[in-house]
Amino acid sequence: MTLSSLFWIFVAGFLVWYWWKAKAIKDFVLTAAKAYCKKMDVLLLDEAVYLRGLWVKRDQQGKLRVWRRFMFDFTSTGEERYLGRIIMLGRTIEHMELEPHRFSGPEY
């Protein structure tokens, strides 16, 4: 086995490991988005979240962590689409928010 072969095996292993970890994080965020939408009385659309930002930042203890911004679509009335955001730092959800949207409850 040559050094070149070992290098490519390492690269392939790293890519598989990264994909596995990224999928686990995305599944965690999807579960959190579902719970948040239910709590806020809106409907998560497409059963999906998508990564829209990736960076490295320091947490409150000064340790470098991966910062991620996920987006998702939701509706409150069944007609319009709105955006929701989830910010993660490391394995912790730092912030969740929904765009201002139309309320579909009873009118008074």
Tab-separated table of C-alpha atoms in Angstrom, residues 18-59:
chain	number	residue	atom	x	y	z
A	18	TYR	CA	-18.429	14.200	8.139
A	19	TRP	CA	-21.557	13.155	6.222
A	20	TRP	CA	-22.645	10.928	9.125
A	21	LYS	CA	-22.168	13.710	11.700
A	22	ALA	CA	-23.853	16.337	9.493
A	23	LYS	CA	-26.861	14.059	8.997
A	24	ALA	CA	-27.179	13.494	12.752
A	25	ILE	CA	-27.089	17.255	13.375
A	26	LYS	CA	-29.620	17.907	10.616
A	27	ASP	CA	-31.968	15.272	12.086
A	28	PHE	CA	-31.610	16.910	15.524
A	29	VAL	CA	-32.429	20.341	14.058
A	30	LEU	CA	-35.422	18.953	12.141
A	31	THR	CA	-36.836	17.488	15.360
A	32	ALA	CA	-36.310	20.839	17.122
A	33	ALA	CA	-37.979	22.709	14.226
A	34	LYS	CA	-41.007	20.398	14.374
A	35	ALA	CA	-41.364	20.930	18.123
A	36	TYR	CA	-40.927	24.704	17.803
A	37	CYS	CA	-43.514	24.952	15.018
A	38	LYS	CA	-45.965	22.914	17.060
A	39	LYS	CA	-45.371	25.160	20.083
A	40	MET	CA	-45.865	28.281	17.960
A	41	ASP	CA	-49.021	26.805	16.351
A	42	VAL	CA	-47.711	26.854	12.777
A	43	LEU	CA	-47.097	24.056	10.283
A	44	LEU	CA	-43.605	23.025	9.192
A	45	LEU	CA	-43.594	22.639	5.415
A	46	ASP	CA	-41.736	19.982	3.424
A	47	GLU	CA	-40.543	18.227	6.627
A	48	ALA	CA	-37.115	19.694	5.911
A	49	VAL	CA	-34.447	22.039	7.202
A	50	TYR	CA	-31.557	23.220	5.088
A	51	LEU	CA	-28.124	24.521	5.982
A	52	ARG	CA	-27.592	28.138	4.915
A	53	GLY	CA	-24.489	29.116	6.844
A	54	LEU	CA	-21.408	27.437	8.274
A	55	TRP	CA	-18.666	29.192	10.203
A	56	VAL	CA	-16.319	28.801	13.160
A	57	LYS	CA	-16.982	30.931	16.246
A	58	ARG	CA	-16.046	30.921	19.912
A	59	ASP	CA	-18.552	29.944	22.588
